[in-house]
Coordinates of C-alpha atoms and ligand atoms in Angstrom, one line a residue:
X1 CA 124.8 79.1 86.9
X2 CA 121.6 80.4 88.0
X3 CA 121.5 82.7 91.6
X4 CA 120.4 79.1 93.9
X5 CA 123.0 78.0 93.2
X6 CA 125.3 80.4 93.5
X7 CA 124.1 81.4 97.0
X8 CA 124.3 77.9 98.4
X9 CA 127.8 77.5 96.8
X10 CA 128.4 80.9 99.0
X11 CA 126.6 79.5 101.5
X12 CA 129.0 76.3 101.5
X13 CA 132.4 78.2 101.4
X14 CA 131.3 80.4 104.2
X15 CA 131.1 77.7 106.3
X16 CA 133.8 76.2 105.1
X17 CA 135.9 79.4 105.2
X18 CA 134.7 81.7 107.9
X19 CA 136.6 79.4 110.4
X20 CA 139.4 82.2 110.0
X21 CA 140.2 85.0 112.7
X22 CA 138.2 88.3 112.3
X23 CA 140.3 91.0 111.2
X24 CA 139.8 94.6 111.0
X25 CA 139.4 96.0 107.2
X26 CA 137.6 99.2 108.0
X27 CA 137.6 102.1 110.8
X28 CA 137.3 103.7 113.3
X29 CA 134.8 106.6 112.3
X30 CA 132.3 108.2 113.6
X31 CA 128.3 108.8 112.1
X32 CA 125.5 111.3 112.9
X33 CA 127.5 113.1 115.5
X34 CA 124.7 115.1 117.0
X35 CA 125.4 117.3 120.3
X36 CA 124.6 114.8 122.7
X37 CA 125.0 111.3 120.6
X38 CA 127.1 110.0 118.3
X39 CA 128.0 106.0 116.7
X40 CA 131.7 104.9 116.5
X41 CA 131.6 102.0 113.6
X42 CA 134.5 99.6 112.2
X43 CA 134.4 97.0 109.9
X44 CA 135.5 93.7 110.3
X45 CA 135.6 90.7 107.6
X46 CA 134.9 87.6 109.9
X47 CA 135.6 84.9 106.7
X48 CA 135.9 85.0 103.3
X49 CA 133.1 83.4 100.9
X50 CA 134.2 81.7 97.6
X51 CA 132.7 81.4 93.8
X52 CA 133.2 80.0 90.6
X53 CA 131.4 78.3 87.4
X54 CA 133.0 74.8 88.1
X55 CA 132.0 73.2 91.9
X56 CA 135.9 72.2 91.8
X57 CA 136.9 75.4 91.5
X58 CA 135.6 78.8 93.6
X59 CA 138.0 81.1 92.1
X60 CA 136.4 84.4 93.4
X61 CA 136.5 85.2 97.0
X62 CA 134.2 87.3 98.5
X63 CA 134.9 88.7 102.0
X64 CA 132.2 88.7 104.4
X65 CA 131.8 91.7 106.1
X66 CA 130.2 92.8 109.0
X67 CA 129.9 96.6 110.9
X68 CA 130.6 97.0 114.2
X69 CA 129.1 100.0 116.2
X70 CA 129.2 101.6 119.5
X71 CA 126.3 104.1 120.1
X72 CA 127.6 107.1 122.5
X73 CA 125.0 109.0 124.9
X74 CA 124.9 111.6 127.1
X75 CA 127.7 113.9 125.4
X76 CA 128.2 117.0 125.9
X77 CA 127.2 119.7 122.7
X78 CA 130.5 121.1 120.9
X79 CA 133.3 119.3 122.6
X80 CA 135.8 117.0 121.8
X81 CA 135.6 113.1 122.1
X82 CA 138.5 110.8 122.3
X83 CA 138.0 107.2 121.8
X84 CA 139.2 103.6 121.8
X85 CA 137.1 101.0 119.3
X86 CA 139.0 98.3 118.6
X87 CA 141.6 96.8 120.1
X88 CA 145.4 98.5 120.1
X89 CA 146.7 102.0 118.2
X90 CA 144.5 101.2 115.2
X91 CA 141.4 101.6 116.9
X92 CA 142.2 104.9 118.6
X93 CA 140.3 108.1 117.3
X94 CA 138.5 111.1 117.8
X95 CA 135.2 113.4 116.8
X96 CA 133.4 116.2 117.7
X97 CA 129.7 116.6 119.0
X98 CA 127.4 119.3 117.2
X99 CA 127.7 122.7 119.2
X100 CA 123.9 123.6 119.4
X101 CA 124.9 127.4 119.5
X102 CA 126.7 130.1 117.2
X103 CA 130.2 128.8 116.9
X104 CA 133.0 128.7 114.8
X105 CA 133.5 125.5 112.2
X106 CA 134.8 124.0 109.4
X107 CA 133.6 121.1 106.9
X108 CA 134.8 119.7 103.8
X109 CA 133.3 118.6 101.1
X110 CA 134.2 115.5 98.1
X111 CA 132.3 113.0 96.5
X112 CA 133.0 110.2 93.4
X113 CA 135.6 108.8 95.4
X114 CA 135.6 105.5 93.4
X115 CA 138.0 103.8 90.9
X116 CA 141.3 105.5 90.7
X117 CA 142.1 104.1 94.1
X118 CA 145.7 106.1 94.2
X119 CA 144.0 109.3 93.4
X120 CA 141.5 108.8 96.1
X121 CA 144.6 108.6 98.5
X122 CA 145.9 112.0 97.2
X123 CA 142.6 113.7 97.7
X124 CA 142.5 112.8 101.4
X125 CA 145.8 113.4 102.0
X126 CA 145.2 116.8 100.7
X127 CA 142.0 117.2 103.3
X128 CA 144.2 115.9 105.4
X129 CA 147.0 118.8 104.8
X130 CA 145.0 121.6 103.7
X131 CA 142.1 121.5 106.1
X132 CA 140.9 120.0 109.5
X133 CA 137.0 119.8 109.4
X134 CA 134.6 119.1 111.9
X135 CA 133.3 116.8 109.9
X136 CA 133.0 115.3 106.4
X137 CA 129.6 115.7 103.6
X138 CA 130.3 112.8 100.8
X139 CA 128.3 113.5 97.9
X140 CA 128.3 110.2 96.6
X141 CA 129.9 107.5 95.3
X142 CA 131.7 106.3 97.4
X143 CA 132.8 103.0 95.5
X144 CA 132.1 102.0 92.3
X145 CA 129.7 99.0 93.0
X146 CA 128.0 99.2 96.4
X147 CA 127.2 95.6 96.4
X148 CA 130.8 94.1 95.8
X149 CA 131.9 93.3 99.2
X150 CA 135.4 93.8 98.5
X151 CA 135.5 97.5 97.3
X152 CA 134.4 98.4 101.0
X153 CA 138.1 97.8 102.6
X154 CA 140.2 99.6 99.9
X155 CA 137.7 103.4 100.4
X156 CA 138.4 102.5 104.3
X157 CA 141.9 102.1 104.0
X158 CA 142.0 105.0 101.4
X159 CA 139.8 107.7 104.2
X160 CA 141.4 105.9 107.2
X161 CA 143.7 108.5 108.6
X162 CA 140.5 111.3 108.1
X163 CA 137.7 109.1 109.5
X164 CA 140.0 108.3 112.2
X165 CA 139.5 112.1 113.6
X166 CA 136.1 113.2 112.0
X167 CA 132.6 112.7 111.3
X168 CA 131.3 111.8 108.1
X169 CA 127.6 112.2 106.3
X170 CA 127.2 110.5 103.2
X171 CA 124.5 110.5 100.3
X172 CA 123.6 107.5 98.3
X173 CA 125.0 107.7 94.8
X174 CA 124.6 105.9 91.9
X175 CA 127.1 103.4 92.2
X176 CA 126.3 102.4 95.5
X177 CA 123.5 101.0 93.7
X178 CA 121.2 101.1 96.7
X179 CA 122.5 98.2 98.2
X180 CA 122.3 97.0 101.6
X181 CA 125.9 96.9 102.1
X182 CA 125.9 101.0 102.0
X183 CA 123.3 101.7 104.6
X184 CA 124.8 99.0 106.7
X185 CA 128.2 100.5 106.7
X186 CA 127.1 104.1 107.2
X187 CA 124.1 102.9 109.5
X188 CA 122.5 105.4 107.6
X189 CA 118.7 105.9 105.7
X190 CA 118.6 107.1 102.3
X191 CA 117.6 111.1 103.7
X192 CA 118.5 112.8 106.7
X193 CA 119.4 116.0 108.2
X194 CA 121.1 117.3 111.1
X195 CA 121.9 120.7 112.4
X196 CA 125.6 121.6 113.6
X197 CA 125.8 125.0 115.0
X198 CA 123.3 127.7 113.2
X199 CA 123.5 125.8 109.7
X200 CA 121.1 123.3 109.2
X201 CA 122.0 119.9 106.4
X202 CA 119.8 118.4 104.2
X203 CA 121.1 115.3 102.5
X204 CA 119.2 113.3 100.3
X205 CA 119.3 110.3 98.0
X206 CA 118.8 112.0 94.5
X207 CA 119.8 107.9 92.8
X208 CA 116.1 107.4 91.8
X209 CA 116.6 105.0 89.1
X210 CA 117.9 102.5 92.0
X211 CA 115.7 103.7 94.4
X212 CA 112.8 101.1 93.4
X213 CA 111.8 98.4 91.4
X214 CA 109.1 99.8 90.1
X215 CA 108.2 103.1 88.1
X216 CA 105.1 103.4 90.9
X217 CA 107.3 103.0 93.9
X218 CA 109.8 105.4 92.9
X219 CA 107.3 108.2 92.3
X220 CA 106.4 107.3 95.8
X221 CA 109.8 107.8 96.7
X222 CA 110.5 110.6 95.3
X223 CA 107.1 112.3 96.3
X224 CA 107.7 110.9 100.0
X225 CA 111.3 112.7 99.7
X226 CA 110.4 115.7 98.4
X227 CA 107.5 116.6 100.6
X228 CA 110.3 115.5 104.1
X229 CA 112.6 117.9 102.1
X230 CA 110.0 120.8 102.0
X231 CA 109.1 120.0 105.7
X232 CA 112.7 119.8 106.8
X233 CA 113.2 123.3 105.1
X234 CA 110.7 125.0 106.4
X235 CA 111.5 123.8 110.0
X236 CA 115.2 125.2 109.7
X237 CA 114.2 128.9 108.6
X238 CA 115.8 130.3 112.0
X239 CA 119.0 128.4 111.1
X240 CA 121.8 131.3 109.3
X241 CA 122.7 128.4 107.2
X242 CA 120.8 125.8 105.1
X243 CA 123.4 123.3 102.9
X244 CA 121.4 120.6 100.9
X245 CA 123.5 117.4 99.4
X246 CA 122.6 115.1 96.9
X247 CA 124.4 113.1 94.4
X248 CA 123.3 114.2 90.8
X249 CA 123.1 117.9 89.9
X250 CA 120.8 120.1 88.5
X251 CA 122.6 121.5 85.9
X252 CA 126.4 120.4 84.4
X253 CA 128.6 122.0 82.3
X254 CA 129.5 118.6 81.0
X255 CA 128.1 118.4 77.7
X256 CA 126.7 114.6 77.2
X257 CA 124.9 115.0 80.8
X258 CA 122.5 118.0 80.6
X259 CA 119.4 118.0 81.2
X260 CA 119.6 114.4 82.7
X261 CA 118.5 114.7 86.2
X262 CA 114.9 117.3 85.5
X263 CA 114.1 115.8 89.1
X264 CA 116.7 117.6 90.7
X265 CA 116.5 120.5 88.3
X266 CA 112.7 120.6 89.2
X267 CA 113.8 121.0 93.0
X268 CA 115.7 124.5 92.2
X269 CA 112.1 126.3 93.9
X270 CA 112.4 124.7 96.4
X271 CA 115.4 125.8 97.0
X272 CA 114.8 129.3 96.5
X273 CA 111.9 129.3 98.2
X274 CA 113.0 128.2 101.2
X275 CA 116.5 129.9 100.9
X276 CA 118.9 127.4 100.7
X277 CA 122.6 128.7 101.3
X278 CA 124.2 126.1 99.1
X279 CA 123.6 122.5 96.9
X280 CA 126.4 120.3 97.2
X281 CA 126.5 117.5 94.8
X282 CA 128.7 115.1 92.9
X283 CA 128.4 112.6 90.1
X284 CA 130.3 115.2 87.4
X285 CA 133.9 114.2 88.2
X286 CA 135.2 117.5 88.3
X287 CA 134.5 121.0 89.9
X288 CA 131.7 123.5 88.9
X289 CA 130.0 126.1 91.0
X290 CA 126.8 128.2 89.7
X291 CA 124.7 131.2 91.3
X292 CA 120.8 130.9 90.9
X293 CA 119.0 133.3 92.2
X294 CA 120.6 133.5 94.8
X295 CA 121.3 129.7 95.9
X296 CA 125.2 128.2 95.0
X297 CA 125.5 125.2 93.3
X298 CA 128.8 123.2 93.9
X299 CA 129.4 120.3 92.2
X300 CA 132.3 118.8 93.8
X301 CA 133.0 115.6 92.4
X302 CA 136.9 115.0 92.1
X303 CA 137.5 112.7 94.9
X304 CA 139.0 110.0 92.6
X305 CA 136.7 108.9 90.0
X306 CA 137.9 109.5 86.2
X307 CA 137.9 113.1 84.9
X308 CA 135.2 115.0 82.9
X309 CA 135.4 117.6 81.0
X310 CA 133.6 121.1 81.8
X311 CA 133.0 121.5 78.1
X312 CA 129.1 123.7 77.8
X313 CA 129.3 125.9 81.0
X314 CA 125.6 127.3 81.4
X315 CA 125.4 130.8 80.3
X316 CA 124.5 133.3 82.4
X317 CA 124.8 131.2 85.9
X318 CA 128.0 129.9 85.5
X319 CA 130.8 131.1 88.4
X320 CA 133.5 128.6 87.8
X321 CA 134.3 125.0 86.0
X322 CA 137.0 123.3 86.4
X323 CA 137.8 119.7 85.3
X324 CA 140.2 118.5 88.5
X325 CA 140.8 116.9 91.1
X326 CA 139.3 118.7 94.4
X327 CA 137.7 119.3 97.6
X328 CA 135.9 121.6 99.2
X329 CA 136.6 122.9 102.7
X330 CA 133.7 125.3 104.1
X331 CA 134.0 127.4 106.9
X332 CA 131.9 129.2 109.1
X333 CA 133.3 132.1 111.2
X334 CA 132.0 135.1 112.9
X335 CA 128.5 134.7 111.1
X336 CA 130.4 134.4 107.5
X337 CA 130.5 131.0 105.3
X338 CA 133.3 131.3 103.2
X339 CA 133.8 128.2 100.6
X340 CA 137.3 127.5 99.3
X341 CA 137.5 124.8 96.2
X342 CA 140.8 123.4 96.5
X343 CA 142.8 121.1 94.4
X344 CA 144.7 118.3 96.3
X345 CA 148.2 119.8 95.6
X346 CA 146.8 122.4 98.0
X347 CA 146.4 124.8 94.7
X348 CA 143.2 126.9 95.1
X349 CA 140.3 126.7 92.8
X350 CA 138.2 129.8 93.6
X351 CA 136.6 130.9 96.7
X352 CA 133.3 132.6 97.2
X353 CA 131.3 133.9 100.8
X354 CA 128.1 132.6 101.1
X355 CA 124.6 133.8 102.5
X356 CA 124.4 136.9 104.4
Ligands
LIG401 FE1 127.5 109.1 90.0

């Protein structure tokens, strides 16, 4: 069946199908919580779409699904928002603005959250036990086909009871396949930073296979990237922290994987150079954390996904590996970043004091 025809038999079961009540399959939580501004989203499916190989018989459905946003002004730095989105308990929740001075905070840290659906469940509700962040880094990965409309409501449903009472800042990974359907949800651009407090985030979208069609345009990319990266790095020197996140790592200790990503690995001066605190990245479902030259590497990608092993820890660099399930909750008191990789049981991984 070629794609024509596929979209007008989409087409044709929308209209036929979207009749149906809007419902609620995603939400409340809250995006690029700044000091002063911050956007509560939900998703709704408003209909369901239907498709098959015979006209007489559509037997996939597709929901169609649509964000919902509400963007806050005029807040006040460091405080604590309350909200009602939608309609009834459900749409209660809360958030809290960046403080723009020194102050006290904690964030956590997962990624690879796609596939084992259950397992996904276990690590939030050890977040949800174990820490209470300010707000949430996702390092990727979030589902396991960013396109496939109906992967979306089962992550929701899986973070609900976390998103429901914290910000969250996501990077593209590879299996959200650049698709539209990711920077709709997370109203978000491929890179971005923001500032909470005296530590300063860098997250960018390291998926440069998807980035582009073409070998030309993703040079672009990746040139256009690199050279915001630099710029945003420079710009936060006064800042006592400086966290970059991207999906794939520089270096793994899983065997079959090194020395596939040389453009993150060719970012490492960067990082040096302009002193970044920590990397936080995914796509190695497990837990690995390296010292270079003075910048941490975490790689931090047991949020669900299917185990790998830490087989060929680097020599020399190498601080811990661990192939597990995990998390990492960060906080920032009195001046001090202290990092704690923890396993969803609660069980502690290592922990390590960043920076100064
Ligand atoms: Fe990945």
């Amino acid at each position: 069946m070629n794609k024509i025809l596929i979209a007008l038999l989409l087409s044709a079961a929308a209209r036929t199908l979207s009749a149906q009540a809007e419902q609620v399959v995603g939400g409340p939580y809250v995006v690029q919580a700044g000091p002063r501004a911050a956007t509560v989203m939900w998703v709704v499916e408003t209909g369901k779409a239907a498709v098959g190989l015979d006209p007489g018989r559509l037997d996939k459905a597709v929901p169609i699904l649509r964000s919902r946003q509400i963007v806050l002004s005029g807040l006040k730095p460091g405080s604590t928002y309350y909200y009602q989105s939608f309609a009834g308990e459900a749409g209660k929740g809360s958030f809290k603005t960046a403080p723009t001075t020194a102050a006290n905070f904690e964030f956590v840290v997962y990624g690879d959250t796609r596939t084992r659906h259950d397992v996904h469940r276990t690590v939030i509700e050890g977040v949800l036990k174990y820490a209470n962040p300010d707000f949430i880094v996702h390092t990727g990965d979030l589902v396991e086909d960013g396109a496939d409309a109906s992967l979306w409501p089962i992550f929701f449903n899986a973070e609900r009871e976390l998103l429901r009472k914290t910000a969250f800042y996501p990077t593209p990974g590879n299996h959200e396949r650049n698709a539209g359907e990711y920077y709709d949800l997370m109203s978000a651009k491929p890179y971005y930073s923001f500032d909470w407090g005296q530590a300063h985030f860098s997250l960018i979208d390291s998926d440069l296979p998807n980035a582009a069609p073409t070998e030309f345009e993703r040079e672009a990319f990746w040139r256009e990237q690199t050279q915001w990266l630099e710029n945003d790095l420079k710009n936060s020197q006064n800042a006592a922290f400086r966290f970059v996140a991207a999906h794939h790592p520089p270096m793994t200790a899983v065997t079959r994987r090194q020395g596939q990503n040389p453009h993150m690995t060719a970012l490492e001066p960067l990082f040096e150079k302009y002193k970044v605190t920590a990397g936080l990245f995914g796509h190695d479902h497990n837990y690995q954390h390296y010292l270079v030259r003075g910048v941490h590497y975490f790689i931090t990608g047991g949020g669900g996904a299917p185990l790998y092993d830490v087989d060929t820890p680097p020599a020399g660099i190498t601080q811990k590996v661990e192939s597990t399930e995990n998390f990492l909750v960060v906080r920032v008191v009195g001046g001090k970043a202290i990092v704690q990789a923890i396993k969803p049981t609660g069980e502690k991984i290592e922990s390590a004091q960043l920076g100064q």
